[in-house]
Amino acid sequence: MDPRLKTYIVEDNVTIRENLVGTLEELTCISAVGFAETEAEASRWLVDHADEWELAIVDLFLKQGSGLGVLQTCLARRPDQKVVVLSNYATPDIRKRCAQFGVDAVFDKSNEIDALIDFCIAQAAARTA
């Protein structure tokens, strides 16, 4: 079994996405399997490739649509698939809304990247245990 966590990134800012992928691939056991910049593109890929991802990292504000729509699509995921939100708007209200969509964790882009890294490491470790 591949020890790397197959991760799909939903982020419309190219710089943030590239830095995120680079950081997570270097510091954790993830492998980026794809990305999307819009709600429709992300939702379609996650459904069409349901057996090809283990973690989805979703921003809430996208070029078109919303990360909340992507989260709704992910309600039908397998129990072993994890979904996290990475947003500049990780307010208590947003965290509550995300919990209603069954999100596994919410991280603030500005000050919780270390927590996201820890989450990814823990998920990869849990898979191989």
mmCIF file of C-alpha atoms in Angstrom:
data_model
loop_
_atom_site.group_PDB
_atom_site.id
_atom_site.type_symbol
_atom_site.label_atom_id
_atom_site.label_comp_id
_atom_site.label_asym_id
_atom_site.label_seq_id
_atom_site.Cartn_x
_atom_site.Cartn_y
_atom_site.Cartn_z
ATOM 1 C CA MET A 1 0.000 0.000 0.000
ATOM 2 C CA ASP A 2 1.268 3.465 -0.897
ATOM 3 C CA PRO A 3 2.119 5.216 2.373
ATOM 4 C CA ARG A 4 1.308 8.632 0.910
ATOM 5 C CA LEU A 5 -2.166 10.041 1.568
ATOM 6 C CA LYS A 6 -3.858 10.712 -1.780
ATOM 7 C CA THR A 7 -5.035 14.303 -1.425
ATOM 8 C CA TYR A 8 -7.269 16.464 -3.600
ATOM 9 C CA ILE A 9 -6.924 20.245 -3.243
ATOM 10 C CA VAL A 10 -9.795 22.679 -3.837
ATOM 11 C CA GLU A 11 -8.160 26.110 -3.940
ATOM 12 C CA ASP A 12 -8.500 28.802 -6.608
ATOM 13 C CA ASN A 13 -5.438 30.877 -5.680
ATOM 14 C CA VAL A 14 -2.528 29.408 -7.675
ATOM 15 C CA THR A 15 0.173 30.729 -5.339
ATOM 16 C CA ILE A 16 -1.531 29.432 -2.211
ATOM 17 C CA ARG A 17 -2.249 26.087 -3.859
ATOM 18 C CA GLU A 18 1.314 25.582 -5.087
ATOM 19 C CA ASN A 19 2.793 26.588 -1.719
ATOM 20 C CA LEU A 20 0.334 24.351 0.124
ATOM 21 C CA VAL A 21 1.070 21.326 -2.043
ATOM 22 C CA GLY A 22 4.819 21.901 -1.803
ATOM 23 C CA THR A 23 4.715 22.289 1.967
ATOM 24 C CA LEU A 24 2.449 19.311 2.593
ATOM 25 C CA GLU A 25 4.331 17.002 0.224
ATOM 26 C CA GLU A 26 7.622 17.963 1.872
ATOM 27 C CA LEU A 27 6.533 17.874 5.522
ATOM 28 C CA THR A 28 3.821 15.211 5.546
ATOM 29 C CA CYS A 29 2.913 11.970 3.842
ATOM 30 C CA ILE A 30 0.525 13.386 1.255
ATOM 31 C CA SER A 31 0.561 13.105 -2.492
ATOM 32 C CA ALA A 32 -1.538 15.624 -4.416
ATOM 33 C CA VAL A 33 -3.700 13.712 -6.895
ATOM 34 C CA GLY A 34 -5.362 16.779 -8.397
ATOM 35 C CA PHE A 35 -6.899 20.146 -7.801
ATOM 36 C CA ALA A 36 -9.880 22.289 -8.705
ATOM 37 C CA GLU A 37 -10.595 26.009 -8.718
ATOM 38 C CA THR A 38 -14.414 25.869 -8.892
ATOM 39 C CA GLU A 39 -17.215 24.122 -7.032
ATOM 40 C CA ALA A 40 -18.476 22.274 -10.120
ATOM 41 C CA GLU A 41 -15.022 21.045 -11.138
ATOM 42 C CA ALA A 42 -14.223 19.834 -7.617
ATOM 43 C CA SER A 43 -17.572 18.152 -7.048
ATOM 44 C CA ARG A 44 -17.434 16.379 -10.396
ATOM 45 C CA TRP A 45 -13.875 15.106 -9.846
ATOM 46 C CA LEU A 46 -14.518 13.916 -6.287
ATOM 47 C CA VAL A 47 -17.553 11.906 -7.414
ATOM 48 C CA ASP A 48 -16.041 10.593 -10.666
ATOM 49 C CA HIS A 49 -12.829 9.555 -8.888
ATOM 50 C CA ALA A 50 -14.362 8.435 -5.589
ATOM 51 C CA ASP A 51 -11.810 5.642 -5.123
ATOM 52 C CA GLU A 52 -8.796 7.816 -5.951
ATOM 53 C CA TRP A 53 -8.654 10.162 -2.950
ATOM 54 C CA GLU A 54 -8.304 9.819 0.794
ATOM 55 C CA LEU A 55 -8.200 13.457 1.862
ATOM 56 C CA ALA A 56 -9.799 16.570 0.387
ATOM 57 C CA ILE A 57 -8.614 20.019 1.449
ATOM 58 C CA VAL A 58 -11.280 22.590 0.565
ATOM 59 C CA ASP A 59 -11.227 26.387 0.531
ATOM 60 C CA LEU A 60 -14.653 27.993 0.969
ATOM 61 C CA PHE A 61 -14.330 30.887 -1.474
ATOM 62 C CA LEU A 62 -13.710 29.754 -5.043
ATOM 63 C CA LYS A 63 -13.607 31.291 -8.530
ATOM 64 C CA GLN A 64 -17.103 29.951 -9.127
ATOM 65 C CA GLY A 65 -19.437 28.473 -6.585
ATOM 66 C CA SER A 66 -18.557 27.756 -2.989
ATOM 67 C CA GLY A 67 -16.573 25.275 -0.989
ATOM 68 C CA LEU A 68 -19.792 24.605 0.934
ATOM 69 C CA GLY A 69 -21.198 23.005 -2.217
ATOM 70 C CA VAL A 70 -18.107 20.798 -2.410
ATOM 71 C CA LEU A 71 -18.623 19.825 1.223
ATOM 72 C CA GLN A 72 -22.196 18.855 0.448
ATOM 73 C CA THR A 73 -20.935 16.594 -2.344
ATOM 74 C CA CYS A 74 -18.554 14.985 0.143
ATOM 75 C CA LEU A 75 -21.383 13.952 2.468
ATOM 76 C CA ALA A 76 -21.589 10.732 0.423
ATOM 77 C CA ARG A 77 -17.894 9.861 0.896
ATOM 78 C CA ARG A 78 -16.602 6.648 2.430
ATOM 79 C CA PRO A 79 -15.935 6.691 6.199
ATOM 80 C CA ASP A 80 -12.169 6.436 5.628
ATOM 81 C CA GLN A 81 -12.107 9.532 3.403
ATOM 82 C CA LYS A 82 -11.394 12.757 5.258
ATOM 83 C CA VAL A 83 -12.436 16.291 4.338
ATOM 84 C CA VAL A 84 -10.946 19.412 5.871
ATOM 85 C CA VAL A 85 -11.531 23.092 5.256
ATOM 86 C CA LEU A 86 -8.642 25.523 4.911
ATOM 87 C CA SER A 87 -9.965 29.071 4.851
ATOM 88 C CA ASN A 88 -9.202 32.655 5.785
ATOM 89 C CA TYR A 89 -12.715 32.741 7.253
ATOM 90 C CA ALA A 90 -12.543 30.041 9.926
ATOM 91 C CA THR A 91 -14.973 31.872 12.197
ATOM 92 C CA PRO A 92 -17.049 30.082 14.841
ATOM 93 C CA ASP A 93 -20.095 30.300 12.527
ATOM 94 C CA ILE A 94 -18.163 28.814 9.598
ATOM 95 C CA ARG A 95 -16.782 26.051 11.815
ATOM 96 C CA LYS A 96 -20.317 25.211 12.946
ATOM 97 C CA ARG A 97 -21.590 25.170 9.366
ATOM 98 C CA CYS A 98 -18.722 22.945 8.291
ATOM 99 C CA ALA A 99 -19.475 20.540 11.144
ATOM 100 C CA GLN A 100 -23.035 20.244 9.788
ATOM 101 C CA PHE A 101 -21.451 18.967 6.539
ATOM 102 C CA GLY A 102 -19.451 16.351 8.412
ATOM 103 C CA VAL A 103 -16.095 18.041 7.926
ATOM 104 C CA ASP A 104 -13.298 16.380 9.872
ATOM 105 C CA ALA A 105 -11.479 19.630 10.700
ATOM 106 C CA VAL A 106 -11.355 23.355 9.894
ATOM 107 C CA PHE A 107 -8.074 25.235 9.694
ATOM 108 C CA ASP A 108 -7.417 28.955 9.371
ATOM 109 C CA LYS A 109 -4.965 29.729 6.544
ATOM 110 C CA SER A 110 -3.344 32.528 8.497
ATOM 111 C CA ASN A 111 -2.435 30.713 11.702
ATOM 112 C CA GLU A 112 -3.308 27.006 11.651
ATOM 113 C CA ILE A 113 -1.074 25.546 8.925
ATOM 114 C CA ASP A 114 0.936 23.677 11.584
ATOM 115 C CA ALA A 115 -2.291 22.084 12.798
ATOM 116 C CA LEU A 116 -3.118 21.030 9.221
ATOM 117 C CA ILE A 117 0.345 19.482 8.891
ATOM 118 C CA ASP A 118 -0.208 17.597 12.156
ATOM 119 C CA PHE A 119 -3.621 16.420 10.926
ATOM 120 C CA CYS A 120 -2.126 15.091 7.669
ATOM 121 C CA ILE A 121 0.658 13.275 9.524
ATOM 122 C CA ALA A 122 -1.865 11.713 11.910
ATOM 123 C CA GLN A 123 -4.130 10.591 9.056
ATOM 124 C CA ALA A 124 -1.255 8.986 7.169
ATOM 125 C CA ALA A 125 -0.085 7.248 10.348
ATOM 126 C CA ALA A 126 -3.593 5.945 11.062
ATOM 127 C CA ARG A 127 -3.769 4.392 7.576
ATOM 128 C CA THR A 128 -0.570 2.427 8.049
ATOM 129 C CA ALA A 129 -1.226 1.358 11.648
#
